[in-house]
PDB file of C-alpha atoms in Angstrom:
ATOM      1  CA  UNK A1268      90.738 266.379 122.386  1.00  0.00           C
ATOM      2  CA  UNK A1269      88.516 267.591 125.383  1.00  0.00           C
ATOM      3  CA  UNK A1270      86.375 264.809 124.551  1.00  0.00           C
ATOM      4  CA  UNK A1271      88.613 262.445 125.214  1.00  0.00           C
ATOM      5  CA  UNK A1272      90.096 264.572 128.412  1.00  0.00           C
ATOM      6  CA  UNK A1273      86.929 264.283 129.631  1.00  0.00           C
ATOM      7  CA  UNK A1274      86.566 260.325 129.571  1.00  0.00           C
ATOM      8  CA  UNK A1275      89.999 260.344 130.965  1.00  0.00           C
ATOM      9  CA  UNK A1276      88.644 261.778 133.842  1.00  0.00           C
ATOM     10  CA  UNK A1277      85.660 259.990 133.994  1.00  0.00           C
ATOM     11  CA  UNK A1278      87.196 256.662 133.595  1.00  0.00           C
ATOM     12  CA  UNK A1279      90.224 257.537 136.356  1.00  0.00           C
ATOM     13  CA  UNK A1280      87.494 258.656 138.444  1.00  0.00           C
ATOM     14  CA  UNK A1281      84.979 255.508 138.484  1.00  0.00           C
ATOM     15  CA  UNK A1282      88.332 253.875 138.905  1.00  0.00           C
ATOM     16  CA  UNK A1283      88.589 255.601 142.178  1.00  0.00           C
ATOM     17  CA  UNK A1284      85.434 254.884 143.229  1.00  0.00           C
ATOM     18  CA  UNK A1285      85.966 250.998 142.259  1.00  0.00           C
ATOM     19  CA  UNK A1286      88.786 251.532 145.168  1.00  0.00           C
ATOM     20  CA  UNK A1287      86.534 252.711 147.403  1.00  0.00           C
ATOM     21  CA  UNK A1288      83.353 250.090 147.176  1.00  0.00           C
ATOM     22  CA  UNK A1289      82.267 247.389 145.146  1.00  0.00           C
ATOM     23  CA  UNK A1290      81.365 249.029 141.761  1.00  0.00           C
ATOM     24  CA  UNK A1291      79.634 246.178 139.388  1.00  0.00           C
ATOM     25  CA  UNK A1292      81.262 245.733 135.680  1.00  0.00           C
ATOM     26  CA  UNK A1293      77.765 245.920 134.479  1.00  0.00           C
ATOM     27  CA  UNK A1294      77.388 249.368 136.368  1.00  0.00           C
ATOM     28  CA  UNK A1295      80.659 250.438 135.007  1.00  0.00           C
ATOM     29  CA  UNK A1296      79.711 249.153 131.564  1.00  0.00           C
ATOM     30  CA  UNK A1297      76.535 250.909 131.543  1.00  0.00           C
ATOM     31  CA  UNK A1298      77.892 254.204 132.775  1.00  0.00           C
ATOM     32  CA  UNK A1299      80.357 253.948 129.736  1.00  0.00           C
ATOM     33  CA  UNK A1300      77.674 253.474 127.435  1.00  0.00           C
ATOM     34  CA  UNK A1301      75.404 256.221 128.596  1.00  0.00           C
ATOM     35  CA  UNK A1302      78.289 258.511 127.854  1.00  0.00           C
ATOM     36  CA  UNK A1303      79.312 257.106 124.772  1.00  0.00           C
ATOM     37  CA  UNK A1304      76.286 257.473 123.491  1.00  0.00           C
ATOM     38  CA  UNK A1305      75.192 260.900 124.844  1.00  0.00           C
ATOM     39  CA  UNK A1306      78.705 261.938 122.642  1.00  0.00           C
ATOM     40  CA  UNK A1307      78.158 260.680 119.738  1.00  0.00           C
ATOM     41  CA  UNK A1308      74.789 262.606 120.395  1.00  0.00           C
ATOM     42  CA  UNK A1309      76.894 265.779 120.527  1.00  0.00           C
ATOM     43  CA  UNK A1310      79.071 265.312 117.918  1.00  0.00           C
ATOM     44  CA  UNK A1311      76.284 265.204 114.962  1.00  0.00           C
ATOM     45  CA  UNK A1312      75.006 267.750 116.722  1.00  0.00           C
ATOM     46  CA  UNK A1313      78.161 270.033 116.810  1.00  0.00           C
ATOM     47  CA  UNK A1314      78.201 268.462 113.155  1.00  0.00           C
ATOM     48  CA  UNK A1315      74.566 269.962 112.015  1.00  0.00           C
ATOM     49  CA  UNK A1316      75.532 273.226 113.129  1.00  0.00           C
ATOM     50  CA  UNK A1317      78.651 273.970 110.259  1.00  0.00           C
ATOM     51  CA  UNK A1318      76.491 276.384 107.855  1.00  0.00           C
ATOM     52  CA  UNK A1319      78.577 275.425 105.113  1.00  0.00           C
ATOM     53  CA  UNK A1320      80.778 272.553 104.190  1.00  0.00           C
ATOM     54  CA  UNK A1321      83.007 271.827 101.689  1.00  0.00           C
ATOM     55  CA  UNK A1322      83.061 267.705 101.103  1.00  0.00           C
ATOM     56  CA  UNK A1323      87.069 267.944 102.010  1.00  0.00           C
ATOM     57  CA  UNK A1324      85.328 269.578 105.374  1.00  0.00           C
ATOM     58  CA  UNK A1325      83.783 266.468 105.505  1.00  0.00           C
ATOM     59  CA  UNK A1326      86.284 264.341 105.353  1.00  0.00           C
ATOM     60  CA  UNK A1327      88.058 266.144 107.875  1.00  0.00           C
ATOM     61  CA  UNK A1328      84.727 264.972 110.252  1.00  0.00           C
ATOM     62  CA  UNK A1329      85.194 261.713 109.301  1.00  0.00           C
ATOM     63  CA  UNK A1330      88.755 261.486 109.612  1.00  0.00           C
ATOM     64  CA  UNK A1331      88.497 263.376 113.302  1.00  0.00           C
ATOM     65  CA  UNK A1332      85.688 260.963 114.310  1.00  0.00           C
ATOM     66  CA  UNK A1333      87.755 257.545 113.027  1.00  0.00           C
ATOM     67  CA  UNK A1334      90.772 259.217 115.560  1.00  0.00           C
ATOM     68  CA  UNK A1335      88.134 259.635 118.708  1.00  0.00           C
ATOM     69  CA  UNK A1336      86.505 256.426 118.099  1.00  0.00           C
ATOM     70  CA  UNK A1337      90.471 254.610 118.055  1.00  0.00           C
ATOM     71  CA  UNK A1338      91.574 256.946 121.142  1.00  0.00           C
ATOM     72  CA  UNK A1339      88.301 256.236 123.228  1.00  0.00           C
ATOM     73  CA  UNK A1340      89.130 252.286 122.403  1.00  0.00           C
ATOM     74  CA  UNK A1341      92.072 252.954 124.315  1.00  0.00           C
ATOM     75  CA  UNK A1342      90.373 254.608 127.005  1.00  0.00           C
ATOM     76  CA  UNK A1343      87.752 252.841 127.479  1.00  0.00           C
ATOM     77  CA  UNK A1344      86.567 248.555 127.178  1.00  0.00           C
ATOM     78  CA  UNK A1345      83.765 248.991 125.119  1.00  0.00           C
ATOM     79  CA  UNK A1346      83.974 247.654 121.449  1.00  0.00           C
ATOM     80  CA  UNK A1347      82.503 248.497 119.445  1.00  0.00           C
ATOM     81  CA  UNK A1348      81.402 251.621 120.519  1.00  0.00           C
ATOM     82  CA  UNK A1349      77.665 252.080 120.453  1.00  0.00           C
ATOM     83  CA  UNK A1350      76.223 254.493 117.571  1.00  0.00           C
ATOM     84  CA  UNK A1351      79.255 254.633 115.026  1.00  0.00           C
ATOM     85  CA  UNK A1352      77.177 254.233 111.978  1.00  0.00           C
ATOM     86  CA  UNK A1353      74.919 256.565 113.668  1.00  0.00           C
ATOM     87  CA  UNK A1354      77.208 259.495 113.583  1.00  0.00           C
ATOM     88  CA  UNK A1355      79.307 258.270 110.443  1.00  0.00           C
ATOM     89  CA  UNK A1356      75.875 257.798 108.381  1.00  0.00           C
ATOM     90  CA  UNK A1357      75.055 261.427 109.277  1.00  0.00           C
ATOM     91  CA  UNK A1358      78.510 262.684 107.864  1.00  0.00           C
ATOM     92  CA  UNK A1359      78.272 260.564 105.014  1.00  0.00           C
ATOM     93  CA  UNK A1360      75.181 261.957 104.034  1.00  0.00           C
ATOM     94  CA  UNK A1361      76.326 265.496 103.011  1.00  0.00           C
ATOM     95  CA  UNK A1362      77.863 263.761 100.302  1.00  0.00           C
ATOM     96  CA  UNK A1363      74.003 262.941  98.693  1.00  0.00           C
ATOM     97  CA  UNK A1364      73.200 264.510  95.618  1.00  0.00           C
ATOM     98  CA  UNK A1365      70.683 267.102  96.638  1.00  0.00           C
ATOM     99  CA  UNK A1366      68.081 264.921  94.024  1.00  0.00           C
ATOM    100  CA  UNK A1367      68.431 262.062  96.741  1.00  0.00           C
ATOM    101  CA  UNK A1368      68.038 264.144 100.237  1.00  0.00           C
ATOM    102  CA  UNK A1369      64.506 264.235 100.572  1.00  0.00           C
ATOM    103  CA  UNK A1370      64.313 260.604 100.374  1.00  0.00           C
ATOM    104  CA  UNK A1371      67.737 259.872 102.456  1.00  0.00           C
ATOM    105  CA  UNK A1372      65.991 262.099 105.416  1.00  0.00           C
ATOM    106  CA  UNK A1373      62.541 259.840 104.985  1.00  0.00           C
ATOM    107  CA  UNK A1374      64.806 257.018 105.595  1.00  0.00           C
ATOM    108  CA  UNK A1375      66.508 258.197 108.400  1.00  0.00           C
ATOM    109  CA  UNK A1376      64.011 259.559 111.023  1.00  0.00           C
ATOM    110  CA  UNK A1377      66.237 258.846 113.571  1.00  0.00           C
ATOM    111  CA  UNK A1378      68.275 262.677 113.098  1.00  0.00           C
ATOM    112  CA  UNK A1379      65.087 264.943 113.226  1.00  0.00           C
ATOM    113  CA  UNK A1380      64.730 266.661 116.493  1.00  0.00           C
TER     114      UNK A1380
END
């Protein structure tokens, strides 16, 4: 929910600045992006850090990212929004049997720091 107060904000206040002098769509769309992306960033991070998670945990992630990604739709004109699978992939991977991790994280390069 701060999140999304936060791109509130951000959104009423580039619409502000729109008021004020000529502010490009491709500007505007690229400023969305850049924070779109940066949170979804954030989110597997904040994700990575649970110690221990139980796979209805998990669902809970999933269920609580499905509700930010339908809220920020709302806020926001970008569709889809950029790195869904990126963050959903990452949730969905705590439910691979610990045979298959080694060769899920091969795979997916893109999550080591």
């Amino acid at each position: 929910d701060i999140l999304l107060h936060l791109f509130k904000g951000f959104g009423q206040k580039m619409d502000k600045l729109a008021a004020c002098l000529p502010l490009a769509s491709e500007v505007r769309r690229e400023l969305w992006l850049l924070g779109l992306k940066s949170a979804s960033k954030s989110l597997v991070e904040g994700f990575s850090s649970a110690k221990r998670c139980t796979n209805e945990g998990r669902a809970l992630m999933q269920l609580d990212y499905r509700q930010f990604v339908l809220k920020m739709e709302t806020i926001c004109d970008i569709r889809p929004l950029p790195m869904q699978d990126y963050v959903s992939t990452y949730i969905k991977a705590f439910y691979i049997p610990e045979s298959e991790l080694e060769e899920w994280v091969k795979a997916h390069r893109e999550y080591t720091a």
